[in-house]
Coordinates of C-alpha atoms in Angstrom, one line a residue:
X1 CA 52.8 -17.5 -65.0
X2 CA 51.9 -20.8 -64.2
X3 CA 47.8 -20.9 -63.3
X4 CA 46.4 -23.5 -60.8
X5 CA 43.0 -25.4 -61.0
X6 CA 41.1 -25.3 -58.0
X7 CA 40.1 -29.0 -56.9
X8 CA 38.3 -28.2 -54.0
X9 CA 35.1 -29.4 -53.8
X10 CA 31.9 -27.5 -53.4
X11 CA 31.7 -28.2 -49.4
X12 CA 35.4 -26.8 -49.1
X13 CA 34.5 -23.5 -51.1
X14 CA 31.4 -23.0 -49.4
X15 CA 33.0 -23.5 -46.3
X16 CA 35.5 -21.0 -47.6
X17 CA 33.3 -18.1 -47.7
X18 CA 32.0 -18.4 -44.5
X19 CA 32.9 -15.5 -42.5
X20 CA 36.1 -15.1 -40.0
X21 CA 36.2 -17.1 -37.5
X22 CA 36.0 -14.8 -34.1
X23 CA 37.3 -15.9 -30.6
X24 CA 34.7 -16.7 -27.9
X25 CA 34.1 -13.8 -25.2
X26 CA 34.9 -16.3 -22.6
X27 CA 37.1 -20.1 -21.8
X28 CA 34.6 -22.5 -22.3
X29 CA 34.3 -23.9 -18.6
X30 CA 32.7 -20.4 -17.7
X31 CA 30.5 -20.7 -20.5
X32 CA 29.1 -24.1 -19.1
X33 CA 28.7 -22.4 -15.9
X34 CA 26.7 -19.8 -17.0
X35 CA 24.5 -21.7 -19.2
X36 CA 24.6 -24.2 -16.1
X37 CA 23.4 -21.7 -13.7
X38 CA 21.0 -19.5 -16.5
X39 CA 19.5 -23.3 -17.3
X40 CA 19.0 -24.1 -13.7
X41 CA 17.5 -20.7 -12.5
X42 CA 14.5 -20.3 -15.2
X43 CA 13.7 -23.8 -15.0
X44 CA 13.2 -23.6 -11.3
X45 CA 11.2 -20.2 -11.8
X46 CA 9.1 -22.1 -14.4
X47 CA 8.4 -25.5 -12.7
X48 CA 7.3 -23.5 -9.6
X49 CA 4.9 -21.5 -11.7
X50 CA 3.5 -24.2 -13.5
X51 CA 3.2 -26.6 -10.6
X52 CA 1.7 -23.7 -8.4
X53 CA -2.1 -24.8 -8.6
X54 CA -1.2 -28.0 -6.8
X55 CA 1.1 -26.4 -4.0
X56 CA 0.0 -26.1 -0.6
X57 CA -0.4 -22.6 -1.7
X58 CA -3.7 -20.3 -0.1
X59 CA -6.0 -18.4 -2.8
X60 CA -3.4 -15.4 -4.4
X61 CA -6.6 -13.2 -4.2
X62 CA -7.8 -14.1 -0.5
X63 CA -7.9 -10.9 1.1
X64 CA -7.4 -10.6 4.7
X65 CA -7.2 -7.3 6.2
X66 CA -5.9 -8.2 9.7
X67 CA -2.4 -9.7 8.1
X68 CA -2.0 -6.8 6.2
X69 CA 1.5 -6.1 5.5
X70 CA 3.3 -9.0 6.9
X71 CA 6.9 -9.1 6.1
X72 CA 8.9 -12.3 5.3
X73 CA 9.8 -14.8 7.5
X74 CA 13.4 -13.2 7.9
X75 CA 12.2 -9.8 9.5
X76 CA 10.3 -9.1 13.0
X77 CA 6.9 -9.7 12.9
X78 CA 6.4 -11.9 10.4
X79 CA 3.9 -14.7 10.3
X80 CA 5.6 -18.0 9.0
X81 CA 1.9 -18.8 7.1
X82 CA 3.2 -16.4 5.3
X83 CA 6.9 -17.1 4.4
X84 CA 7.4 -13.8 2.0
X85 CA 4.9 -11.6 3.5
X86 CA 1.5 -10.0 2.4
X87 CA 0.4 -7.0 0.5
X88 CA -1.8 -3.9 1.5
X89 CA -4.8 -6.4 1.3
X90 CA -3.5 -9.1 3.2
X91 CA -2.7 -11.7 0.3
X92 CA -0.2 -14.1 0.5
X93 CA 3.0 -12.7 -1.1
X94 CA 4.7 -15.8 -2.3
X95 CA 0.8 -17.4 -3.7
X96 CA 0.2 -13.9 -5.5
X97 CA 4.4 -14.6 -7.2
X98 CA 4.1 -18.1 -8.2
X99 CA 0.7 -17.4 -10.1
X100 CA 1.6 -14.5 -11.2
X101 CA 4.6 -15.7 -12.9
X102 CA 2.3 -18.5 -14.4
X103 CA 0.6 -16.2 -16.1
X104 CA 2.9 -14.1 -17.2
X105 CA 5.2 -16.7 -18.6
X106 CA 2.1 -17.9 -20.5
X107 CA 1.0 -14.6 -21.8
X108 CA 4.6 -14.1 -22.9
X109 CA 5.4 -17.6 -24.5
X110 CA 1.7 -17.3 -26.1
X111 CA 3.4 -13.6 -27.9
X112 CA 6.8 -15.2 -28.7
X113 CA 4.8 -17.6 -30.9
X114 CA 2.6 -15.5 -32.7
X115 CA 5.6 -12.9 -33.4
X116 CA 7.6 -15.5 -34.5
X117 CA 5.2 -17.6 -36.7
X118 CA 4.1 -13.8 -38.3
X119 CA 8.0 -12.9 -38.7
X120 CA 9.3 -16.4 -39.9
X121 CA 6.8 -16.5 -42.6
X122 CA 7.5 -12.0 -43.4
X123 CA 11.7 -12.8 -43.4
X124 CA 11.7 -16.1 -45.2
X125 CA 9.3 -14.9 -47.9
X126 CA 11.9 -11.5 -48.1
X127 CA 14.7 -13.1 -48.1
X128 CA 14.6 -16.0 -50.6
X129 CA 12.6 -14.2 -53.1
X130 CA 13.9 -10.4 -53.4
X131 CA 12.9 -8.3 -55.9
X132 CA 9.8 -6.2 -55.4
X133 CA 8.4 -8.5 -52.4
X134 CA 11.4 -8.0 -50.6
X135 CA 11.3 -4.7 -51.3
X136 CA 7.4 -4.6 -49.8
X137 CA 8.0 -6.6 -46.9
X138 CA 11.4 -5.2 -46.0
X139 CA 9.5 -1.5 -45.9
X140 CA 6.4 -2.6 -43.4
X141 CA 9.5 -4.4 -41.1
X142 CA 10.4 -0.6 -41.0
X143 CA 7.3 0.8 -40.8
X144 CA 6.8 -1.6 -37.4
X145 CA 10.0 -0.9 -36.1
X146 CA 9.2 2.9 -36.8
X147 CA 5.8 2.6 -34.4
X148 CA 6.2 3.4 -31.0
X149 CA 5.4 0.0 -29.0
X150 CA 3.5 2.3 -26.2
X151 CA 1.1 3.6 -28.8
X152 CA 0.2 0.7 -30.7
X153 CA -0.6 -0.9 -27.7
X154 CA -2.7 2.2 -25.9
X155 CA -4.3 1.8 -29.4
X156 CA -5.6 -1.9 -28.5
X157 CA -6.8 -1.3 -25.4
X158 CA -8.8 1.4 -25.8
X159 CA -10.2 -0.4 -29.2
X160 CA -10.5 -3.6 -27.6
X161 CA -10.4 -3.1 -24.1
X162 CA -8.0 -4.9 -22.0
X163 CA -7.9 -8.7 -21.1
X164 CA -5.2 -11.4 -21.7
X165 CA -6.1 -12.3 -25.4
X166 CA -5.3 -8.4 -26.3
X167 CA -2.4 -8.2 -24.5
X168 CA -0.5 -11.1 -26.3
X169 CA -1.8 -9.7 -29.6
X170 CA 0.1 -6.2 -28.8
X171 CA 3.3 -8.2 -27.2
X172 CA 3.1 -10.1 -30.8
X173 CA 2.9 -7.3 -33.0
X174 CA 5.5 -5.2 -31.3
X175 CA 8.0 -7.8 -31.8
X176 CA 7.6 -9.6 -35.1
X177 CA 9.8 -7.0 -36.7
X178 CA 12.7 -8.1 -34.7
X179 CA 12.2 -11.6 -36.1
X180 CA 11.7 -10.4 -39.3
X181 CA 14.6 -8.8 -40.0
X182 CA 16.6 -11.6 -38.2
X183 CA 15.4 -14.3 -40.5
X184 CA 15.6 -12.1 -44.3
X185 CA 19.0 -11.9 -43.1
X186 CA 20.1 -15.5 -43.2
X187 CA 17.6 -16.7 -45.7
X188 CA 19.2 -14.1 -48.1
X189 CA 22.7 -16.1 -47.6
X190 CA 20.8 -19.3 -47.8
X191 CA 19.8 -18.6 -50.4
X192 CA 22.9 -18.2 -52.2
X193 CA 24.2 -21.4 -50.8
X194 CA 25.3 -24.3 -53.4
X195 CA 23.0 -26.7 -52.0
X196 CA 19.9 -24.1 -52.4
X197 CA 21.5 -23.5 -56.1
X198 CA 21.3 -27.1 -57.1
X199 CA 18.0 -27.7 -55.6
X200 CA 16.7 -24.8 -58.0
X201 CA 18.5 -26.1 -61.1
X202 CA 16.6 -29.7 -60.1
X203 CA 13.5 -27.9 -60.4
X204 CA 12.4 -28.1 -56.9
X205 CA 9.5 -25.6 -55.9
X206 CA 10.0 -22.8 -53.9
X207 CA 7.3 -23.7 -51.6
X208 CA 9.5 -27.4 -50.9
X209 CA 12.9 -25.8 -51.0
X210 CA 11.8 -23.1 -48.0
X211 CA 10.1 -25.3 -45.6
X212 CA 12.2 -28.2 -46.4
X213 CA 15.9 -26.9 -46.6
X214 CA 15.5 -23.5 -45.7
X215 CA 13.9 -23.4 -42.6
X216 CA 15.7 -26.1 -41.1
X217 CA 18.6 -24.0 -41.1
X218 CA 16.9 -21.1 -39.7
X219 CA 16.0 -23.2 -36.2
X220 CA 19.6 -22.1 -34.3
X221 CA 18.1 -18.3 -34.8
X222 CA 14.9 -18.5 -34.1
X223 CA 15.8 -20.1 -30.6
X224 CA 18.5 -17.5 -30.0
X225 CA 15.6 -14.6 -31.0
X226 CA 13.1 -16.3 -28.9
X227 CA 15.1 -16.8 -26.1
X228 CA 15.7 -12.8 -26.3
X229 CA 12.1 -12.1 -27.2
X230 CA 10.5 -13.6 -23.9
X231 CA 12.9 -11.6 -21.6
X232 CA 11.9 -8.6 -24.0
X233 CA 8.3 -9.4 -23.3
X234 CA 8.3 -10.0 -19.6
X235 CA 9.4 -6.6 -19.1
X236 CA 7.4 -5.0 -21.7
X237 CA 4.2 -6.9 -20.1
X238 CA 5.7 -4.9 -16.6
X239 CA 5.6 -1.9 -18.3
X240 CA 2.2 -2.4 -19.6
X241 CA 0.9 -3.3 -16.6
X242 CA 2.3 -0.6 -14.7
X243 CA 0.7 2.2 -17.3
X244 CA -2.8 0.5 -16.5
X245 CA -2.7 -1.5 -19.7
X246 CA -2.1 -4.8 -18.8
X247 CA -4.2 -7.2 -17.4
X248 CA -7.5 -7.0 -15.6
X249 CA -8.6 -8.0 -12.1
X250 CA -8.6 -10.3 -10.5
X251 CA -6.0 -11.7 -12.7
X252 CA -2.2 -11.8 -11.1
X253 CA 1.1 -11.0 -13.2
X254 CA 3.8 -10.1 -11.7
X255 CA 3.1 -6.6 -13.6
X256 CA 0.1 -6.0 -11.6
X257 CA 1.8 -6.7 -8.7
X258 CA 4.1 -3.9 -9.3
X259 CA 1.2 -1.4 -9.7
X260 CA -0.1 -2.7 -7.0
X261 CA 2.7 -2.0 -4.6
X262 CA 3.8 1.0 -5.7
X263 CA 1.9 3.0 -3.3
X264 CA 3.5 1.2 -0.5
X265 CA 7.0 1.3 -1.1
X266 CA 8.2 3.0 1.4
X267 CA 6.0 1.1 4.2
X268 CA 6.3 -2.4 3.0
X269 CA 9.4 -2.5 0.0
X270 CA 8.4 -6.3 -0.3
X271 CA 5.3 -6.0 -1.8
X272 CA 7.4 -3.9 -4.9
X273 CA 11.2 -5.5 -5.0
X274 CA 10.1 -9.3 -4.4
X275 CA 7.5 -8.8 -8.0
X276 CA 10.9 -7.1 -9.1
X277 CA 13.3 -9.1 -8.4
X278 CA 11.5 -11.9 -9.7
X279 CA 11.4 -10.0 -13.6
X280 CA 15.0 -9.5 -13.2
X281 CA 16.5 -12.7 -12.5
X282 CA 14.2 -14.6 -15.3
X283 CA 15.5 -11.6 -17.6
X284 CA 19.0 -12.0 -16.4
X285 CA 19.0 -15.6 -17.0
X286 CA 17.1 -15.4 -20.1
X287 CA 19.5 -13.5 -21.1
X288 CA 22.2 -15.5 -20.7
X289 CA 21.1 -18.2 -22.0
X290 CA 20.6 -16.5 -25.4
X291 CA 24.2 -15.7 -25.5
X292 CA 25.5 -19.3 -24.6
X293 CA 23.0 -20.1 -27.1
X294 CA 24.2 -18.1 -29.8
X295 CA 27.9 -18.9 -29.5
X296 CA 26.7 -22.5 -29.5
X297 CA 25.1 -22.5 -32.6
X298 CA 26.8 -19.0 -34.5
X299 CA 29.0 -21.0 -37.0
X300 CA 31.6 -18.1 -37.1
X301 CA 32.3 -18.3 -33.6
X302 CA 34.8 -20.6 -32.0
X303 CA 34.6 -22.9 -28.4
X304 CA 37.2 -22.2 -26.2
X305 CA 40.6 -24.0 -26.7
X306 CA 39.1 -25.0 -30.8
X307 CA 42.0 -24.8 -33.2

């Protein structure tokens, strides 16, 4: 039997062990169509939130009474001052949209922050050192994931009352888990890697080997988890809202806007669906643009028409 040295290098063994390579879901040219129209519709919906303080746009809270219930500039009786309508109180629908969605994309990308600085620094500390700390860590992951969301954050607000600061700490805490358990995952086959190996046999610390190796490599999955997390939190910061827990008057977000119509559905369906609608399309595109994302940067996933 004859026996056969193996002269690959490091690179080729570790790119050996990689896992199987799976087929994209799709041909590629749909893929850069839907990351084409994902990437075009949230950036619209954000540069017309952020740029709403300096449109021609009246005050989202004026109240006026007589215009009541004015629907959009497509149906009879509308008032073109008013191009989507108002609500029960007579404020401008498409003001009330574009601020709210200002600031709920800033209550939200505010949360996505905190949970992933707090769930970076729990996974990476997991992952590459094991043992008993992993152990620790890996347990109050579960114990999170194990809380029900709705009472933690009925907890807050009737501790702290409610108001925007609270509401990103309860968006923050109900999600850190998820990155977490994300990032132990891939630090612990980081961590294994040859290149981590060599750096430890050269004696590097493990403070210098995590933020300066490590966590590099951890970038592709934190964007792919953020992307997710920010659609996850615009509709858990509707669902808050709607309960009562979200924010306070006379603040706008597009969850209040949802309580707020409610009662009228059935007169005036704009003042519930357009709020609605808007929460779906930036989840749907979110959404989307997580999973072009992730077959972008997923290493074990091929582009259409790759040999």
């Amino acid at each position: 039997m004859t026996i056969q040295a193996d002269t690959r290098t490091s690179t080729e063994r570790d790119r050996d062990t990689v896992q199987p390579v799976r087929s994209r879901r799709q041909p590629s040219w749909l893929g850069k169509g839907v990351a084409l129209t994902a990437t075009t519709l949230f950036g619209v919906v954000v540069l017309l939130c952020v740029l709403a303080p300096w449109l021609p746009l009246p005050d989202p809270n004026h109240k006026n009474l007589s215009e009541s219930l004015r629907p959009p500039f497509w149906l009879p009786g509308a008032d073109i001052s008013h191009p989507l309508g108002t609500d029960h109180l007579g404020r401008d629908m498409m003001s009330r949209l574009l601020f709210g969605g200002r600031l709920t994309l800033a209550i939200v990308f505010a949360a996505v922050v905190l949970a992933a600085a707090i769930g970076l620094l729990v996974g990476i500390v997991a992952g590459y050192r094991g043992g008993w700390i992993d152990t620790l860590l890996s347990r109050l992951v579960d114990t999170q994931l194990a809380l029900p969301f709705i009472l933690l954050a009925l907890t807050f607000v009737i501790a702290a009352g409610s108001s925007v600061p609270i509401l990103i700490v309860v968006l923050a805490l109900g999600s850190w888990a998820s990155f977490a358990r994300v990032v132990r995952g891939e630090a612990i086959g980081l961590r294994g890697r040859t290149f981590v190996v060599a750096l430890e046999s050269a004696h590097i610390g493990s403070f210098g080997i995590i933020f300066r190796h490590i966590l590099p490599n951890l970038t592709p999955v934190l964007l792919v988890v953020g992307v997710v997390q920010i659609g996850v939190m615009i509709l858990a910061e509707a669902g808050l809202s709607f309960l009562g827990m979200g924010v306070s008057p006379p603040q706008v977000t597009w969850g209040t806007m949802l309580t707020g119509g409610k009662d009228y559905l059935s007169l005036a369906w704009w003042v519930i669906i357009l709020p609605g609608l808007c929460i779906v399309l930036t989840t749907l595109s979110l959404n989307m643009l997580a999973d072009v994302a992730r077959d972008k940067f997923d290493p074990t996933v091929t582009r259409g028409g790759d040999k």
